[in-house]
Amino acid sequence: MNQVVGVIICLAYILGLLFTAIPWGGFLMLALGVAATFAVPKLLRDYYKNSTRKQKTKGAIDNPPSLFVFPKWLWLIAGIIGFLASIYLQVRLPKPATDDISNLIPANSNAEEVVVTIRGTVASTPRLTRSGRSQFWLETTQVSEINGSKGAAEVNRPASGQLYVTVPLLQTTGVYPGDAIEVTGALYKPQPPSNPGAFDFRSYLAREGAFAGLKGRQTIAIAETQSKWGWWALRQRIVRSQLLHLGVPEGPLVSAIALGKQAVDLAYDIRDYFVQVGLAHAIAASGTQVSMVLALVLSLTRRFSKQIQFICGVGALLLLVGLTGLEPSVSRAALMGFGTLLALVIQRQVKPIGLLLLAATILLLINPLWIWDLGFQLSFLATLGLLVTAPAIMKWLDWLPPAIASIIAVPIACSIWVLPLQLYIFNVVSPYSILVNIIAAPLLWIVSIGGMISALAALIWPPAGSALASLLHYPAKGLIEVAQYFSQLPGNSVAVGTLSELQLIALYGIIGLVWFFGSRKEEGRRKKEEGRRKKEEGRRKKGKGKKEEKISPAPSSPRFPAIPFLPFAILTAIGIVILPTWQTQASLFQATVLATSGEPVLVIQDRGQVTLINSGDENTVRFTVLPFLQQQGINQVNFAIAANSHLGLSSGWSKLIERLPIKTFYDNPAPQETYYTNNQPFLSAIQNRQGVYLPLQINHKINIGSAELQLLNAEAPVIELVINGQTWLLVGDIESEPQKRLVASGNLKPAQVLWWSGETLTAELLQAIKPQVAIASANSLDSDAATRLHQANTKIFWTGRDGALVWTPAQGFKTTLDSDGADASLL
């Protein structure tokens, strides 16, 4: 009874935190508690009576066990706890203080308008970013100079708050946590994502307790930390030792597997390989390291007393948590490991699910914000899958050796519980994930154990750690090759589109029902076997059945325990994910101008057919184009148009073809010799995926779905698009004189939409086009062009202010970012 009450209280607290995602969720939790006070006791009693009426006597029916009887006040208490949990989370949300560094930025300023020199203490080890700069967290103490847009300057102004700082790589040489430094650079406030599906940098900083960033130019050391020892120093000692003989990339990979990727700068291409094939957990600090360390310690100390095992186990857990950092997944596993060690000492049986729930509750009491931490959520769900689903899968695989069955069962069980959340967050799934995890499991086990042993040796004597790490060269290299091979296979990722909260709840509801009914079926089978065994023992005691009758053998349990509705549940789950996206794509017609800093990019979705005009560079594809396509559930590009006039293709096309097939590729005419010399690998990639390359022809119309495209000028370039009866004109970045010559050529026709780079526009060009809407793919507008457009009563959008623009025939243009000057235009 007490255990059940504890479970209800823990669940109420966790649900109260989750309900903060709903407006007035705390009050809803309280209302549910009040309703449950009156409804649940009666429902439980009626359920028990109906389930036992055929088997039990009247007295047993009228006196159900304590599991079905709870005090009414328990449900009211649970509702109150959930309500208080929602308030507790709101109280713990980071908020900028009065003197926070972010308050120095004017409300409507650009990052370059505020140049500052900030003093503070380095709070983290500098890390290498994808752009080649160095990033660290700075605890601000003082702003020594401010040069704002009004020309004001202040010296030695106190300030507080955490700051996200990036500086040139060499500027962090010799910078360590605890050092007092001075950084000069541009202060900025992070903006919300300007493209659908893009990374929300502002929310990320807010979760870390930061509300501003600094693009630094120079750092000056003020005072070095008094002590050069700390967890960061131990991590560096391990990383350098493992890197010495292993080299790159094997050395950083071993360190990342042993300590988590936060401890080492693992090359981003290696990270991408592991993430794409579902091995991201291998290079992140997770419960796997904790369980391996604990198992190793208990195995080495099995000859000693339980008290010695407890002390060694706790010491190993503390060391591992310190080295990997207070990551939610590691903290969860460490708490569960501590509970297991404690149960070993006091000789109590551990209930794993209860221990998991207790560990989650304790961590969320310490930091309720972890309820929305993806690492915490994935760790909790993966562990739950191991506890409740892996045993059933092991029974299905009992015809295999236990070691092999475990290698297969673990990734399947984890994937079942983790997959819905991954689909909800990332909108993409890796079809090879389970297979890759099965293949990589032996190598990963060797590298994990070997990496942690060499790490321990490196702490004691670095040369010994280097020597042990060198033995891991081929297993680490094998892991990289497995990840790289599968990441380059066609279909290595499948986009499923955006999942709603209702779809997510439905998927976990199906998983929960399968688990519940499967558990009941297994419990019923176990009770029958136990009853049969008792009857046979009774017969033997009475001496019956030895000669008179032959006892039939107990029926063997089926190799594959059947859950009657399992196939139906699987089909229903697939339908919940696939059908809404398929229905949306089959009827959707929209054009999206993505917010890019360089080459303009347009995506046309035409009832299942996708056209992509321009790709941008690799970073544009990685952070803008691909996230948008994945959010829309797009898995191939039917028509791709490279509109730029420079020789050779943009680098983003090669990155895009790695992830998505392109059926027909149209290129701006260029000298064939230069084209084939520079872009032959891309051409080969298109052909390998059964794609077709065709050069655009000037003044020749081509059909791209229901739309039409015509190249009017190859050098500018100038492209005319007819989308659902609306004429769009794409004008490249050309100067005034070429614009006048273009108008004089007579090729330009009036267009409803002008799409250009935001630079100068001549009056002659605007007079020839007469646009109703002008879209600038730029962070700012040329003032003369803006004036001319306003005088012509042309509606102006630009991606730097409005973010991505989505046009549909029914609703016209909609902006991603809210702006006073960007009300919707209906064409």
PDB file of N, CA and C in Angstrom, residues 168-213:
ATOM      1  N   PRO A 168      37.468  34.105 -32.171  1.00  0.00           N
ATOM      2  CA  PRO A 168      38.386  33.372 -33.055  1.00  0.00           C
ATOM      3  C   PRO A 168      39.145  32.302 -32.278  1.00  0.00           C
ATOM      4  N   LEU A 169      39.450  31.209 -32.941  1.00  0.00           N
ATOM      5  CA  LEU A 169      39.980  30.026 -32.274  1.00  0.00           C
ATOM      6  C   LEU A 169      41.227  30.315 -31.444  1.00  0.00           C
ATOM      7  N   LEU A 170      42.156  31.086 -31.979  1.00  0.00           N
ATOM      8  CA  LEU A 170      43.422  31.329 -31.279  1.00  0.00           C
ATOM      9  C   LEU A 170      43.244  32.202 -30.041  1.00  0.00           C
ATOM     10  N   GLN A 171      42.119  32.899 -29.928  1.00  0.00           N
ATOM     11  CA  GLN A 171      41.904  33.785 -28.786  1.00  0.00           C
ATOM     12  C   GLN A 171      41.656  33.021 -27.483  1.00  0.00           C
ATOM     13  N   THR A 172      41.366  31.717 -27.567  1.00  0.00           N
ATOM     14  CA  THR A 172      41.133  30.936 -26.347  1.00  0.00           C
ATOM     15  C   THR A 172      42.338  30.070 -25.978  1.00  0.00           C
ATOM     16  N   THR A 173      43.462  30.316 -26.613  1.00  0.00           N
ATOM     17  CA  THR A 173      44.669  29.574 -26.240  1.00  0.00           C
ATOM     18  C   THR A 173      45.055  29.917 -24.797  1.00  0.00           C
ATOM     19  N   GLY A 174      45.159  28.905 -23.967  1.00  0.00           N
ATOM     20  CA  GLY A 174      45.513  29.124 -22.568  1.00  0.00           C
ATOM     21  C   GLY A 174      44.361  29.602 -21.706  1.00  0.00           C
ATOM     22  N   VAL A 175      43.138  29.571 -22.200  1.00  0.00           N
ATOM     23  CA  VAL A 175      41.968  29.970 -21.411  1.00  0.00           C
ATOM     24  C   VAL A 175      41.343  28.724 -20.799  1.00  0.00           C
ATOM     25  N   TYR A 176      41.123  28.764 -19.470  1.00  0.00           N
ATOM     26  CA  TYR A 176      40.575  27.624 -18.753  1.00  0.00           C
ATOM     27  C   TYR A 176      39.443  28.083 -17.841  1.00  0.00           C
ATOM     28  N   PRO A 177      38.571  27.151 -17.445  1.00  0.00           N
ATOM     29  CA  PRO A 177      37.505  27.526 -16.515  1.00  0.00           C
ATOM     30  C   PRO A 177      38.063  28.143 -15.241  1.00  0.00           C
ATOM     31  N   GLY A 178      37.431  29.202 -14.791  1.00  0.00           N
ATOM     32  CA  GLY A 178      37.882  29.909 -13.593  1.00  0.00           C
ATOM     33  C   GLY A 178      38.744  31.118 -13.889  1.00  0.00           C
ATOM     34  N   ASP A 179      39.237  31.246 -15.126  1.00  0.00           N
ATOM     35  CA  ASP A 179      40.061  32.405 -15.472  1.00  0.00           C
ATOM     36  C   ASP A 179      39.193  33.655 -15.578  1.00  0.00           C
ATOM     37  N   ALA A 180      39.725  34.780 -15.123  1.00  0.00           N
ATOM     38  CA  ALA A 180      39.076  36.079 -15.305  1.00  0.00           C
ATOM     39  C   ALA A 180      39.619  36.699 -16.578  1.00  0.00           C
ATOM     40  N   ILE A 181      38.731  37.010 -17.514  1.00  0.00           N
ATOM     41  CA  ILE A 181      39.169  37.541 -18.801  1.00  0.00           C
ATOM     42  C   ILE A 181      38.329  38.748 -19.188  1.00  0.00           C
ATOM     43  N   GLU A 182      38.799  39.444 -20.215  1.00  0.00           N
ATOM     44  CA  GLU A 182      38.103  40.588 -20.782  1.00  0.00           C
ATOM     45  C   GLU A 182      37.901  40.301 -22.277  1.00  0.00           C
ATOM     46  N   VAL A 183      36.650  40.406 -22.734  1.00  0.00           N
ATOM     47  CA  VAL A 183      36.307  40.075 -24.117  1.00  0.00           C
ATOM     48  C   VAL A 183      35.699  41.308 -24.773  1.00  0.00           C
ATOM     49  N   THR A 184      36.183  41.636 -25.948  1.00  0.00           N
ATOM     50  CA  THR A 184      35.639  42.748 -26.730  1.00  0.00           C
ATOM     51  C   THR A 184      34.924  42.181 -27.950  1.00  0.00           C
ATOM     52  N   GLY A 185      33.718  42.671 -28.196  1.00  0.00           N
ATOM     53  CA  GLY A 185      32.970  42.168 -29.345  1.00  0.00           C
ATOM     54  C   GLY A 185      31.591  42.782 -29.428  1.00  0.00           C
ATOM     55  N   ALA A 186      30.739  42.194 -30.273  1.00  0.00           N
ATOM     56  CA  ALA A 186      29.383  42.690 -30.519  1.00  0.00           C
ATOM     57  C   ALA A 186      28.393  41.896 -29.681  1.00  0.00           C
ATOM     58  N   LEU A 187      27.630  42.604 -28.883  1.00  0.00           N
ATOM     59  CA  LEU A 187      26.625  41.998 -28.030  1.00  0.00           C
ATOM     60  C   LEU A 187      25.307  41.891 -28.805  1.00  0.00           C
ATOM     61  N   TYR A 188      24.629  40.773 -28.672  1.00  0.00           N
ATOM     62  CA  TYR A 188      23.378  40.592 -29.409  1.00  0.00           C
ATOM     63  C   TYR A 188      22.399  39.769 -28.584  1.00  0.00           C
ATOM     64  N   LYS A 189      21.124  39.947 -28.901  1.00  0.00           N
ATOM     65  CA  LYS A 189      20.076  39.105 -28.338  1.00  0.00           C
ATOM     66  C   LYS A 189      19.705  38.039 -29.352  1.00  0.00           C
ATOM     67  N   PRO A 190      19.615  36.788 -28.933  1.00  0.00           N
ATOM     68  CA  PRO A 190      19.260  35.737 -29.899  1.00  0.00           C
ATOM     69  C   PRO A 190      17.826  35.922 -30.381  1.00  0.00           C
ATOM     70  N   GLN A 191      17.617  35.645 -31.656  1.00  0.00           N
ATOM     71  CA  GLN A 191      16.306  35.790 -32.259  1.00  0.00           C
ATOM     72  C   GLN A 191      15.609  34.436 -32.351  1.00  0.00           C
ATOM     73  N   PRO A 192      14.287  34.441 -32.424  1.00  0.00           N
ATOM     74  CA  PRO A 192      13.575  33.178 -32.646  1.00  0.00           C
ATOM     75  C   PRO A 192      13.906  32.616 -34.016  1.00  0.00           C
ATOM     76  N   PRO A 193      13.658  31.341 -34.257  1.00  0.00           N
ATOM     77  CA  PRO A 193      14.008  30.752 -35.563  1.00  0.00           C
ATOM     78  C   PRO A 193      13.265  31.449 -36.692  1.00  0.00           C
ATOM     79  N   SER A 194      13.994  31.802 -37.739  1.00  0.00           N
ATOM     80  CA  SER A 194      13.395  32.522 -38.864  1.00  0.00           C
ATOM     81  C   SER A 194      12.906  31.592 -39.964  1.00  0.00           C
ATOM     82  N   ASN A 195      13.136  30.284 -39.801  1.00  0.00           N
ATOM     83  CA  ASN A 195      12.671  29.309 -40.787  1.00  0.00           C
ATOM     84  C   ASN A 195      11.932  28.178 -40.092  1.00  0.00           C
ATOM     85  N   PRO A 196      10.877  27.654 -40.696  1.00  0.00           N
ATOM     86  CA  PRO A 196      10.182  26.498 -40.104  1.00  0.00           C
ATOM     87  C   PRO A 196      11.126  25.315 -39.959  1.00  0.00           C
ATOM     88  N   GLY A 197      11.119  24.694 -38.789  1.00  0.00           N
ATOM     89  CA  GLY A 197      11.969  23.536 -38.535  1.00  0.00           C
ATOM     90  C   GLY A 197      13.377  23.868 -38.106  1.00  0.00           C
ATOM     91  N   ALA A 198      13.742  25.155 -38.069  1.00  0.00           N
ATOM     92  CA  ALA A 198      15.109  25.534 -37.717  1.00  0.00           C
ATOM     93  C   ALA A 198      15.332  25.429 -36.213  1.00  0.00           C
ATOM     94  N   PHE A 199      16.598  25.394 -35.828  1.00  0.00           N
ATOM     95  CA  PHE A 199      16.979  25.299 -34.423  1.00  0.00           C
ATOM     96  C   PHE A 199      16.609  26.582 -33.686  1.00  0.00           C
ATOM     97  N   ASP A 200      15.988  26.435 -32.519  1.00  0.00           N
ATOM     98  CA  ASP A 200      15.567  27.589 -31.724  1.00  0.00           C
ATOM     99  C   ASP A 200      16.697  27.966 -30.766  1.00  0.00           C
ATOM    100  N   PHE A 201      17.593  28.830 -31.245  1.00  0.00           N
ATOM    101  CA  PHE A 201      18.762  29.213 -30.464  1.00  0.00           C
ATOM    102  C   PHE A 201      18.371  30.014 -29.226  1.00  0.00           C
ATOM    103  N   ARG A 202      17.364  30.855 -29.328  1.00  0.00           N
ATOM    104  CA  ARG A 202      16.943  31.655 -28.189  1.00  0.00           C
ATOM    105  C   ARG A 202      16.424  30.770 -27.051  1.00  0.00           C
ATOM    106  N   SER A 203      15.625  29.758 -27.377  1.00  0.00           N
ATOM    107  CA  SER A 203      15.128  28.848 -26.339  1.00  0.00           C
ATOM    108  C   SER A 203      16.261  28.050 -25.713  1.00  0.00           C
ATOM    109  N   TYR A 204      17.238  27.674 -26.535  1.00  0.00           N
ATOM    110  CA  TYR A 204      18.387  26.932 -26.012  1.00  0.00           C
ATOM    111  C   TYR A 204      19.149  27.760 -24.984  1.00  0.00           C
ATOM    112  N   LEU A 205      19.407  29.029 -25.308  1.00  0.00           N
ATOM    113  CA  LEU A 205      20.109  29.890 -24.353  1.00  0.00           C
ATOM    114  C   LEU A 205      19.279  30.106 -23.098  1.00  0.00           C
ATOM    115  N   ALA A 206      17.971  30.274 -23.256  1.00  0.00           N
ATOM    116  CA  ALA A 206      17.110  30.499 -22.089  1.00  0.00           C
ATOM    117  C   ALA A 206      17.152  29.301 -21.150  1.00  0.00           C
ATOM    118  N   ARG A 207      17.158  28.070 -21.716  1.00  0.00           N
ATOM    119  CA  ARG A 207      17.245  26.882 -20.856  1.00  0.00           C
ATOM    120  C   ARG A 207      18.563  26.840 -20.093  1.00  0.00           C
ATOM    121  N   GLU A 208      19.604  27.422 -20.676  1.00  0.00           N
ATOM    122  CA  GLU A 208      20.908  27.462 -20.010  1.00  0.00           C
ATOM    123  C   GLU A 208      21.045  28.669 -19.086  1.00  0.00           C
ATOM    124  N   GLY A 209      19.998  29.492 -18.988  1.00  0.00           N
ATOM    125  CA  GLY A 209      20.035  30.663 -18.118  1.00  0.00           C
ATOM    126  C   GLY A 209      20.743  31.856 -18.727  1.00  0.00           C
ATOM    127  N   ALA A 210      20.832  31.913 -20.059  1.00  0.00           N
ATOM    128  CA  ALA A 210      21.478  33.029 -20.748  1.00  0.00           C
ATOM    129  C   ALA A 210      20.471  33.703 -21.666  1.00  0.00           C
ATOM    130  N   PHE A 211      20.591  35.020 -21.814  1.00  0.00           N
ATOM    131  CA  PHE A 211      19.628  35.782 -22.613  1.00  0.00           C
ATOM    132  C   PHE A 211      20.323  36.692 -23.627  1.00  0.00           C
ATOM    133  N   ALA A 212      21.621  36.499 -23.794  1.00  0.00           N
ATOM    134  CA  ALA A 212      22.370  37.291 -24.764  1.00  0.00           C
ATOM    135  C   ALA A 212      23.605  36.514 -25.186  1.00  0.00           C
ATOM    136  N   GLY A 213      24.149  36.913 -26.327  1.00  0.00           N
ATOM    137  CA  GLY A 213      25.380  36.316 -26.820  1.00  0.00           C
ATOM    138  C   GLY A 213      26.380  37.395 -27.168  1.00  0.00           C
TER     139      GLY A 213
END
